[in-house]
CSV table of C-alpha atoms and ligand atoms in Angstrom, one decimal:
chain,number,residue,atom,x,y,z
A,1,UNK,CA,11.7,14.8,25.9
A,2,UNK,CA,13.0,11.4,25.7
A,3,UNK,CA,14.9,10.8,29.1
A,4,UNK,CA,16.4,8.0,30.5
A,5,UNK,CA,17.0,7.3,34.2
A,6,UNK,CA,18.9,5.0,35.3
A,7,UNK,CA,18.3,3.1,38.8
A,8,UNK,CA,14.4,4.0,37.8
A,9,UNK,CA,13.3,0.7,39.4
A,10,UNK,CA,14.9,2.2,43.0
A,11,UNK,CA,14.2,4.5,45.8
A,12,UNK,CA,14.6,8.0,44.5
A,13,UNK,CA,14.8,7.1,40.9
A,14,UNK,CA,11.0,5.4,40.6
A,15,UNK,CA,9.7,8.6,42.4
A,16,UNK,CA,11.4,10.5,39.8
A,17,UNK,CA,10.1,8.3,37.0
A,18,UNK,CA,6.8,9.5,38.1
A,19,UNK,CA,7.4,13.0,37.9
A,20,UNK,CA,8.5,12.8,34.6
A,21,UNK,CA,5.6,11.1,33.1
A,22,UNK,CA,3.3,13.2,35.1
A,23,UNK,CA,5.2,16.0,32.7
A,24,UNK,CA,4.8,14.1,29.8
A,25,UNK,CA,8.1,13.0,29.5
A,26,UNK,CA,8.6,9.7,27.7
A,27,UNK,CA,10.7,7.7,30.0
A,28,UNK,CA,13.3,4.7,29.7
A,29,UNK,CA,14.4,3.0,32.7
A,30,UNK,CA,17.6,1.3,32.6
A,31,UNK,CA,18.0,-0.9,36.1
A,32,UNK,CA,19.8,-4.2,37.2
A,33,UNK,CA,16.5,-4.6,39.7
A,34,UNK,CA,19.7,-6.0,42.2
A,35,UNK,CA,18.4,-8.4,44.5
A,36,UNK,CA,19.7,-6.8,47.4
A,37,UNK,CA,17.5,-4.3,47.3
A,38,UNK,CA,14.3,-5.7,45.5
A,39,UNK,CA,14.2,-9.2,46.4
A,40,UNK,CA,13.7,-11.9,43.6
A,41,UNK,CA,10.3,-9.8,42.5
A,42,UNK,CA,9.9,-6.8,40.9
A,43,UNK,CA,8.7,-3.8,42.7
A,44,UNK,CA,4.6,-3.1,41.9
A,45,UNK,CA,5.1,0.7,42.3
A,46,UNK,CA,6.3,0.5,38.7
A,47,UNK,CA,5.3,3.6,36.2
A,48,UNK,CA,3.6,1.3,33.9
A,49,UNK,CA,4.0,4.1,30.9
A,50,UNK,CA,7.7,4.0,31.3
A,51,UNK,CA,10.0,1.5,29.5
A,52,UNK,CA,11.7,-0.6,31.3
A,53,UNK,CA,15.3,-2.3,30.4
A,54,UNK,CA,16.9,-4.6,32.9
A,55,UNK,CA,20.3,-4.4,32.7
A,56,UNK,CA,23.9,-3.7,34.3
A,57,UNK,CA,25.0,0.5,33.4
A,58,UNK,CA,28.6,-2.0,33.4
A,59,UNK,CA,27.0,-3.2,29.9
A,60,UNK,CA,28.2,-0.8,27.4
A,61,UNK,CA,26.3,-2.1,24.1
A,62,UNK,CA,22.6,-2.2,25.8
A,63,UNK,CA,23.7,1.0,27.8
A,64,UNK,CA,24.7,2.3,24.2
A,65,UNK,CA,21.3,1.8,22.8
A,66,UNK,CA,19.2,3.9,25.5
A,67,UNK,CA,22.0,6.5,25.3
A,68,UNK,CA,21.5,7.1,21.7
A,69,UNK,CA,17.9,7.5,21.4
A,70,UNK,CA,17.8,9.7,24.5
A,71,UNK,CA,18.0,13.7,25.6
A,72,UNK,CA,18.2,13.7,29.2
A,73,UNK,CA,20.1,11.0,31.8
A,74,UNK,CA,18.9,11.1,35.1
A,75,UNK,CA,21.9,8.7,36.3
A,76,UNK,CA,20.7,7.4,39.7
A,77,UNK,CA,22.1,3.6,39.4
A,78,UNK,CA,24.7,2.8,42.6
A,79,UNK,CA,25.2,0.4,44.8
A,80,UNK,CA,24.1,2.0,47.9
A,81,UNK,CA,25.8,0.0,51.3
A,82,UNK,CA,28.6,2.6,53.1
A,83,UNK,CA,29.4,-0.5,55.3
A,84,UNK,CA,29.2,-2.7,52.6
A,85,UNK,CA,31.4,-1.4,50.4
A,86,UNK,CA,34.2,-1.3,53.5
A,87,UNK,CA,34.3,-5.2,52.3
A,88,UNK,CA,33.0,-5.5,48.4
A,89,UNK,CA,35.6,-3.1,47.5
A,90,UNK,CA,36.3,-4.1,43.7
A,91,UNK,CA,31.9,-4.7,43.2
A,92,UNK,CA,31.5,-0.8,44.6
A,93,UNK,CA,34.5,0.5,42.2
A,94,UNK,CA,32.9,-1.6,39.5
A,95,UNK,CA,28.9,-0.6,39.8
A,96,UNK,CA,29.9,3.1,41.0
A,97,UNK,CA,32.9,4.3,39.5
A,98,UNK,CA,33.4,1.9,36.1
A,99,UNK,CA,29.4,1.8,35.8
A,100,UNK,CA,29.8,5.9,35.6
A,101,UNK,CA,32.8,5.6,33.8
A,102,UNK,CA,31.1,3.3,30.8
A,103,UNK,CA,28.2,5.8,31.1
A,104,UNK,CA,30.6,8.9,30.2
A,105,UNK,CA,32.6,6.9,27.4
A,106,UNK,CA,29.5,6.5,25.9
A,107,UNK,CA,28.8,10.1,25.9
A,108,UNK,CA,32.0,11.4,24.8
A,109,UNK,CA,32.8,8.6,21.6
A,110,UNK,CA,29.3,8.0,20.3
A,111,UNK,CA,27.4,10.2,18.6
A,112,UNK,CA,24.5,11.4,21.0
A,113,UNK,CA,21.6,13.8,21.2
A,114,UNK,CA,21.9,13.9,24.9
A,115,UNK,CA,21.7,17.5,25.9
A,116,UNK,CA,22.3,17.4,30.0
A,117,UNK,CA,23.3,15.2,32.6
A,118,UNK,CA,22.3,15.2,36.1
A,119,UNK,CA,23.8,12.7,38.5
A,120,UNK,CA,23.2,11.6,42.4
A,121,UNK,CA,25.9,12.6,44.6
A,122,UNK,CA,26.2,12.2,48.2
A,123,UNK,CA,26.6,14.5,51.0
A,124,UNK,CA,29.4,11.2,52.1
A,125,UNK,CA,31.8,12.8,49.9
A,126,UNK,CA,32.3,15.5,52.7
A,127,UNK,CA,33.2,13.1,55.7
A,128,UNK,CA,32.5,15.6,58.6
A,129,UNK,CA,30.5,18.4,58.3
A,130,UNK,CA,31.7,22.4,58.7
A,131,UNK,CA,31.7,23.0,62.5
A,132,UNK,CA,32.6,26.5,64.2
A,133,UNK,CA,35.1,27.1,67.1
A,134,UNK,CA,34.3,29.9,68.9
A,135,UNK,CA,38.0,30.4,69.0
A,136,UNK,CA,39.4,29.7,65.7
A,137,UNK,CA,36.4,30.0,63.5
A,138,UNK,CA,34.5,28.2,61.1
A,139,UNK,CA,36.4,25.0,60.7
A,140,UNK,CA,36.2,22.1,58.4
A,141,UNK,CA,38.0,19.0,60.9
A,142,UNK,CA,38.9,15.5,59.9
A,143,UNK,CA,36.6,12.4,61.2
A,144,UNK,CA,37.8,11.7,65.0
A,145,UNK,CA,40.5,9.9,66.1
A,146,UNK,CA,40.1,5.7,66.8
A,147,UNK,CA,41.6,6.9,70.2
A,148,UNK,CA,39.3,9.6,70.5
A,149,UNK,CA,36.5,6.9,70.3
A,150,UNK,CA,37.6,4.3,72.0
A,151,UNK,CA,37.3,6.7,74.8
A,152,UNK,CA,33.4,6.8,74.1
A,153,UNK,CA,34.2,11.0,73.3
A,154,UNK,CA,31.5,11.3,70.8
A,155,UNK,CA,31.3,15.2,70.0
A,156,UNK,CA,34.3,16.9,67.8
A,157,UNK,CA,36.7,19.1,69.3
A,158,UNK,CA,38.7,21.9,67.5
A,159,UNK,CA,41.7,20.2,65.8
A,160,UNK,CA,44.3,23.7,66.3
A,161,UNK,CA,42.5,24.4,70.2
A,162,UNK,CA,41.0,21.4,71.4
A,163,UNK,CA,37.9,23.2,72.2
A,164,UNK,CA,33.7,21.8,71.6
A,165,UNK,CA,33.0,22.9,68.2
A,166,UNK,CA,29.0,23.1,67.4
A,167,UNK,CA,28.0,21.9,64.0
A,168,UNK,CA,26.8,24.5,61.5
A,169,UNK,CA,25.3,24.0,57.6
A,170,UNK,CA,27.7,22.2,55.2
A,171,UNK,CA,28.1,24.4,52.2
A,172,UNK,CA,29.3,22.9,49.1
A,173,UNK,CA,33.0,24.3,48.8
A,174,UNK,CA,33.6,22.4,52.5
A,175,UNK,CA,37.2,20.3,51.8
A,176,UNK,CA,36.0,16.6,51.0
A,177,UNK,CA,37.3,13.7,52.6
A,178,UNK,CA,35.3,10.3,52.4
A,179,UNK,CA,35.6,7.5,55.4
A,180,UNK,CA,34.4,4.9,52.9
A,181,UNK,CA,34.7,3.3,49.6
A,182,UNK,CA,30.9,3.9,48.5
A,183,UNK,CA,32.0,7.8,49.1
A,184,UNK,CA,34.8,7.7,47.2
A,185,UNK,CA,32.9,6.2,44.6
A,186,UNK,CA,30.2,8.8,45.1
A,187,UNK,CA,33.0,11.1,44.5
A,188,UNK,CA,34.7,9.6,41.2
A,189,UNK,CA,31.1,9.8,39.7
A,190,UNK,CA,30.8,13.4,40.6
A,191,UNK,CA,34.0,14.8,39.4
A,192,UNK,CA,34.3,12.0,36.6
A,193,UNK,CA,31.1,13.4,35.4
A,194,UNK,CA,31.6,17.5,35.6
A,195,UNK,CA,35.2,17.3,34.0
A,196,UNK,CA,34.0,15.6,31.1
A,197,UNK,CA,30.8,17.5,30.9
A,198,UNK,CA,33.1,20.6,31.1
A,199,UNK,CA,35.7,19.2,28.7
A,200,UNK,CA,32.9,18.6,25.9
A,201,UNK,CA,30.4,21.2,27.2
A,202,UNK,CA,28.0,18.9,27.7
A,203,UNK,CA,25.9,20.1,30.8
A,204,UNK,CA,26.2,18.6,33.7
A,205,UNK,CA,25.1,19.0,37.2
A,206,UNK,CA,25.8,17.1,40.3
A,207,UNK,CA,23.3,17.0,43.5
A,208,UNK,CA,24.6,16.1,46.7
A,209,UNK,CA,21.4,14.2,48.6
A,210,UNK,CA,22.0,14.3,52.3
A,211,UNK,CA,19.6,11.0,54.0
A,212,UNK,CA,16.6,11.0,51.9
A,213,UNK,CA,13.7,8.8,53.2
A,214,UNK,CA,10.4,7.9,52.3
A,215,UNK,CA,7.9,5.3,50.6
A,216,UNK,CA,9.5,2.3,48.7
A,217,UNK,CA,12.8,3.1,50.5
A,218,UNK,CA,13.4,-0.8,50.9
A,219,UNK,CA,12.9,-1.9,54.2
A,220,UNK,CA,14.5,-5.2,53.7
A,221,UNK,CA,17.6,-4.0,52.6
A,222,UNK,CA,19.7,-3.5,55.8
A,223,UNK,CA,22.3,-1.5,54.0
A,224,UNK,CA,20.3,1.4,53.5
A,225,UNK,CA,19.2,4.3,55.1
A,226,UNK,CA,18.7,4.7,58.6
A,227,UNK,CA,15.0,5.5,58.2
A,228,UNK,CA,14.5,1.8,56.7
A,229,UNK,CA,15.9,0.5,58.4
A,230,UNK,CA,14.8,2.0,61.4
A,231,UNK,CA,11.1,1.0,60.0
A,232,UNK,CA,12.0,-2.5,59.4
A,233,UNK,CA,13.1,-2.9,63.2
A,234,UNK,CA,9.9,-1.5,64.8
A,235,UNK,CA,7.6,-2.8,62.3
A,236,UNK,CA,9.4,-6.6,64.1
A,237,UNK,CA,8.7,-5.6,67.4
A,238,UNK,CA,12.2,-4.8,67.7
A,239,UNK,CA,14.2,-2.0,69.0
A,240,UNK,CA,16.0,0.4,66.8
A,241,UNK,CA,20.2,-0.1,67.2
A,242,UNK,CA,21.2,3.3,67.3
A,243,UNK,CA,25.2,3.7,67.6
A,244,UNK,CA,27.5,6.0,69.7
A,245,UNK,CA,25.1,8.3,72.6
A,246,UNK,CA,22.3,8.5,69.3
A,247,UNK,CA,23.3,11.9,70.1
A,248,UNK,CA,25.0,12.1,66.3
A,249,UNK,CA,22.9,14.6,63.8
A,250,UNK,CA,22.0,14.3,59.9
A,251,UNK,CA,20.1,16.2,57.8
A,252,UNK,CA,16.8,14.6,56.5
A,253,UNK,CA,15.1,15.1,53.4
A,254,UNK,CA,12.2,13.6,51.7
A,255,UNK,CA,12.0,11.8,48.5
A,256,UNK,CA,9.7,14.4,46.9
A,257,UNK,CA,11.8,17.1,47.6
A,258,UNK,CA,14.9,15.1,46.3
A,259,UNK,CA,12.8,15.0,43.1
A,260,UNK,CA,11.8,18.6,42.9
A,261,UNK,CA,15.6,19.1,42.7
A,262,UNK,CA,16.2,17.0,40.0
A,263,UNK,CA,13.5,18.7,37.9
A,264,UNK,CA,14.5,22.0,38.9
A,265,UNK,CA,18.5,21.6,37.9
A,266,UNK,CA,16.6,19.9,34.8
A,267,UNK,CA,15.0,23.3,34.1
A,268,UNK,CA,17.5,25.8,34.6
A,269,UNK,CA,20.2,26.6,32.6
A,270,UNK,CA,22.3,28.2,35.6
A,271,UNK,CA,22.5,25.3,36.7
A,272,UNK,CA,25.1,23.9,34.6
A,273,UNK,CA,28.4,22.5,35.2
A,274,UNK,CA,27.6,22.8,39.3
A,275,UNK,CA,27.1,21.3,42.7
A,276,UNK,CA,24.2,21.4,44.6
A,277,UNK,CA,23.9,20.2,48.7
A,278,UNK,CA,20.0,18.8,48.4
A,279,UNK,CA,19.0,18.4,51.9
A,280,UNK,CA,16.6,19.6,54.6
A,281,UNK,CA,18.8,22.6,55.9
A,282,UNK,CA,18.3,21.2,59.3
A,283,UNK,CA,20.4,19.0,62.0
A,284,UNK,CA,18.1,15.8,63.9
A,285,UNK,CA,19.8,13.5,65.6
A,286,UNK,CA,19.6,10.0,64.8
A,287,UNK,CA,17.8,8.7,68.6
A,288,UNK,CA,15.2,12.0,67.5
A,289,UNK,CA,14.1,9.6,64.2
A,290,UNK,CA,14.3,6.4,66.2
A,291,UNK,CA,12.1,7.9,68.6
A,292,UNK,CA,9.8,9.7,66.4
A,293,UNK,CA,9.8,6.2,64.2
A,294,UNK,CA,8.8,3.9,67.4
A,295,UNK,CA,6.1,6.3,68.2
A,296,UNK,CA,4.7,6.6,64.7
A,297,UNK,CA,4.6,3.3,64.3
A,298,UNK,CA,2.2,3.0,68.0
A,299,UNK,CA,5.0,0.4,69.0
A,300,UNK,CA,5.8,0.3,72.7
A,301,UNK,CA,9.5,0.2,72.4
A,302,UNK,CA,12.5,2.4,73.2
A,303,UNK,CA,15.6,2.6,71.4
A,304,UNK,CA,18.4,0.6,71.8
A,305,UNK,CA,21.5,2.9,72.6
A,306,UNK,CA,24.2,1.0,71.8
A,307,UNK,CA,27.3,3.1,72.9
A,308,UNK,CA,29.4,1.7,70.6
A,309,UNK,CA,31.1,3.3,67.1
A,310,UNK,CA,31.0,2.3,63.6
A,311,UNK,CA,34.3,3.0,61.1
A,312,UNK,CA,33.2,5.4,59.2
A,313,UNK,CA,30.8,7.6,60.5
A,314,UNK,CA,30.8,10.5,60.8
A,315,UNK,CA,29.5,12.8,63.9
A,316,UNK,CA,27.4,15.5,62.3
A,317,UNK,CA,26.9,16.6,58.8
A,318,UNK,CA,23.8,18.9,57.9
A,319,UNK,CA,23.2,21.1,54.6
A,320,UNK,CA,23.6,24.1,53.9
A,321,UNK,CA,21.2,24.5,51.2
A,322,UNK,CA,21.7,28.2,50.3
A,323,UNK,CA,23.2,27.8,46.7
A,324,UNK,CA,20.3,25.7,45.2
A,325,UNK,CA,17.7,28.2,47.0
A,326,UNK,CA,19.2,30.7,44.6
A,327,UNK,CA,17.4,28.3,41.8
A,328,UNK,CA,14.4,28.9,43.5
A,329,UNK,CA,14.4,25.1,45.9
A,330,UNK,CA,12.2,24.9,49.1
A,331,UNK,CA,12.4,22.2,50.8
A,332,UNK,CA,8.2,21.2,50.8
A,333,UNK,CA,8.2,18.2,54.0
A,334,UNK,CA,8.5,19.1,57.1
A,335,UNK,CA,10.3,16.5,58.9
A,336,UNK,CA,7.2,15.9,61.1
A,337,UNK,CA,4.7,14.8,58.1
A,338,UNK,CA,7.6,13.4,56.3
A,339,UNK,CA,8.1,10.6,58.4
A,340,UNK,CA,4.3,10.4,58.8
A,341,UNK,CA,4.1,9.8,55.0
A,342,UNK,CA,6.8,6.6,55.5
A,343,UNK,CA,4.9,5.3,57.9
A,344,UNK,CA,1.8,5.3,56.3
A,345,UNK,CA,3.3,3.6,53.8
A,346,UNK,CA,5.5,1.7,55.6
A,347,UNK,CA,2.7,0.0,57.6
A,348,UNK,CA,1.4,-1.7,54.5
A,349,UNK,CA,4.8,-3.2,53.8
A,350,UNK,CA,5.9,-6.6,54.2
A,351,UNK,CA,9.9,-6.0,55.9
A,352,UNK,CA,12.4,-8.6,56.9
A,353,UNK,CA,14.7,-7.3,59.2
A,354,UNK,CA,18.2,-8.2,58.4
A,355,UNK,CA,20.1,-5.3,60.2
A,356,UNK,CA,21.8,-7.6,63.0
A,357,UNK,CA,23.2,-9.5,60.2
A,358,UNK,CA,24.6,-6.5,58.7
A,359,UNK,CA,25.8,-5.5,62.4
A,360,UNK,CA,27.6,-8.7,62.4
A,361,UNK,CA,29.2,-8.3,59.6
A,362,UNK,CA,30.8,-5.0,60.4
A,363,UNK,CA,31.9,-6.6,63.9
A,364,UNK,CA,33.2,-9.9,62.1
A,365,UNK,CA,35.3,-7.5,60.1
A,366,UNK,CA,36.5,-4.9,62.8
A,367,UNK,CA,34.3,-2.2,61.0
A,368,UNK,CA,32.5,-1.6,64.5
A,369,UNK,CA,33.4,-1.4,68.2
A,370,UNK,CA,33.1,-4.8,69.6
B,401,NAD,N1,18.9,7.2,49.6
B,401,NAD,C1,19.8,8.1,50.1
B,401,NAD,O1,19.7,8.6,51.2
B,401,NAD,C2,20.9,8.7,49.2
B,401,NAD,C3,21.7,9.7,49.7
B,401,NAD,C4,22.7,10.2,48.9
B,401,NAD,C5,22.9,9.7,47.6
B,401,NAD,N2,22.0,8.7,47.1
B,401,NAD,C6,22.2,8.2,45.7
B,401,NAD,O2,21.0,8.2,45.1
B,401,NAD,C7,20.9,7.2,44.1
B,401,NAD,C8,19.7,6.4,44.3
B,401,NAD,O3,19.7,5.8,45.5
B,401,NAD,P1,18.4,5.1,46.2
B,401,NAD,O4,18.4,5.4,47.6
B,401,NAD,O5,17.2,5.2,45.3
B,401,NAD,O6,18.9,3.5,46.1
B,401,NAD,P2,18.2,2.2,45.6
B,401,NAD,O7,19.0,1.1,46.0
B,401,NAD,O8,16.7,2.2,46.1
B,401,NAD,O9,18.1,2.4,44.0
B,401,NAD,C9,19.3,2.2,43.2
B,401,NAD,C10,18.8,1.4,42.0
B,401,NAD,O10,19.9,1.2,41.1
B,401,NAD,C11,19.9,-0.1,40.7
B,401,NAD,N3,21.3,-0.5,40.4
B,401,NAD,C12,22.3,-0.6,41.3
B,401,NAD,N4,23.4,-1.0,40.7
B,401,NAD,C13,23.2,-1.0,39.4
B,401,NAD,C14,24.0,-1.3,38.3
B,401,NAD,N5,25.2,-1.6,38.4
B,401,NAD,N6,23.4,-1.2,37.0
B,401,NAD,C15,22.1,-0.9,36.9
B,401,NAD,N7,21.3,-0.6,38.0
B,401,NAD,C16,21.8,-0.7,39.2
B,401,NAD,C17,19.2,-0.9,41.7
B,401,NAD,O11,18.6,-2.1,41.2
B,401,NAD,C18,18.2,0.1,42.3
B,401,NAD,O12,16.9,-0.1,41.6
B,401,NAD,C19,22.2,6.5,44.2
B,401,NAD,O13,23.1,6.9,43.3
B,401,NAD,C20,22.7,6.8,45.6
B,401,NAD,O14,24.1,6.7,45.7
B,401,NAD,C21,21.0,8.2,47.9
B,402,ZN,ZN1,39.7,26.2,67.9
């Protein structure tokens, strides 16, 4: 097949590109290569037997002309910053939302031979995770309270009892409710994209990623995951700032698993027209990876616990992965040779560390605790 994936130049998207021309798959690329996250050069781990168009998905005549000769989108093209879209509101709606929406116009007016879509979705959509209350149940709570925070009360309590609630998996039909823009976003290209799939039966499917990490995650880029950027900080001699008590869980899943999913929802015809949670199935908490990152690394550093709170985040949120197991997905990486993997990689990386600039940027703009 002729597919086309765009943001193939990025994170997830070039390990997909691989995948696809290991299967034979002729492959077009359509990617900004934004200088946020690749620097003014491009990336060498480029598929050399894919095409490769550099270009805006905002630009409807050059998206036009990939979308017509293609079978398959793979649409992985976002801007990716949660804190940074707190402040580049209009440029998030306008890469996430209208960049999806010039995508699907395409789709719907021209005439295409385009026989699925699958887009990246985000397990941010949810806001916090399902907890359970011993007393009142399973329970889906809102994000905590400013006050709540200020008083440095990191876990969620019950909102009907006030009791400790303990996290349990996240399973897809949990009530969303985004605490930033690039989630909202994340959620306009999800629903944009299955009502019009629906509407024209064209199918569709939608895969929620919970924090995906591994090689050519780019370390430079402070506005991306925690594993990054977690690297770049040790790989400086620098300690890892970890927020709140550290204490705070996510659910970590490696890029080749991420592109297993793709291939499988690719594959099967039950998956059509759904949602899928791709993560790990499991809750680590975010001093575990800092730890386990410091150590990997042979650095002799501890974390720095910062105590302090970020707008936005969220205290636990792990998958419950149960509906894309019924496809037949099995999460391959352990956590423990996952993060092995990034580091091996990782050491032969150049990385500037730029995440105290992005910290003072959230604290310029009241988006953390000061
Ligand atoms: N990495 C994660 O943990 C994670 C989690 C949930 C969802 N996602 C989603 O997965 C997708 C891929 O993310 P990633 O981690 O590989 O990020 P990335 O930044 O490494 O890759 C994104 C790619 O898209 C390109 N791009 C950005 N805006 C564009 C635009 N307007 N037009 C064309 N190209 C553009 C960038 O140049 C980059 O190559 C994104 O949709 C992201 O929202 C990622
Ligand atoms: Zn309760």
């Amino acid at each position: 097949m002729k597919i086309l994936v765009t943001g193939g130049a990025g994170f997830i998207g070039s390990h997909l590109v691989d995948a696809l021309v290991t299967r034979d798959h002729e492959v077009v690329v359509y990617d900004a290569f934004v200088e946020q996250v690749h620097g003014r050069k491009k990336p060498d781990y480029l598929n050399q037997e894919a095409t490769y168009v550099k270009e805006d998905v905002r630009n409807r005549e050059a998206l036009k002309k990939v979308i017509r000769t293609s079978d398959l989108i793979f649409h992985e093209a976002s801007a990716v910053g949660v804190g940074q879209s707190m402040y580049q509101v209009s440029e998030y709606v306008e890469a996430n939302t209208q960049g999806t929406a010039v995508l699907l116009d395409i789709l719907v007016r021209e005439k295409t031979k385009v026989k699925k879509v699958v887009i990246a979705s985000s397990m941010s959509i949810y806001g916090e995770g399902r907890y359970l209350c011993s007393a009142c149940g399973k329970i889906a709570p809102s994000p905590r309270s400013e006050k709540q925070l200020q008083k440095g009360e990191w876990e969620m309590h019950c909102p009907a009892c006030n009791a400790k609630v303990r996290a349990i998996p996240t399973d897809e039909s949990k009530p969303l409710e985004s605490t930033s823009l690039y989630a909202m976003t994340k959620r306009h290209q999800e629903e944009m994209t299955l009502l019009l799939g629906k509407t024209y039966r064209l199918p569709v499917v939608a895969l929620r990623y919970f924090n995906v990490y591994g090689p050519r995650q780019a370390l430079s880029n402070p506005y991306t995951g925690v594993c990054a950027i977690f690297s770049s900080r040790v790989k400086n001699g620098k300690p890892p700032l970890v927020y709140e008590d550290g204490l705070q869980s996510r659910d970590f899943v490696h890029v080749e698993d991420i592109v297993r999913a793709n291939l499988l929802v690719m594959e099967k015809k039950e998956a059509d027209y759904q949602v899928f949670n791709v993560g790990s199935g499991k809750a680590v908490s975010i001093l575990e990876i800092a730890n386990a990152l410091i150590r990997l690394y042979g650095k002799a550093l501890s974390p720095q616990v910062v105590g302090k709170y970020r707008s936005g985040d969220i205290r636990h949120c792990f998958a419950d992965i149960s509906r894309i197991s019924s496809l037949g997905y099995r999460p391959k990486w352990s956590l423990q040779e996952g993060l092995q993997d990034l580091v091996r990689w990782g050491a032969t990386q150049k990385a500037v560390d730029r995440s105290e600039i992005a910290d003072r940027e959230l604290l310029k703009r009241g988006l953390r605790q000061p």
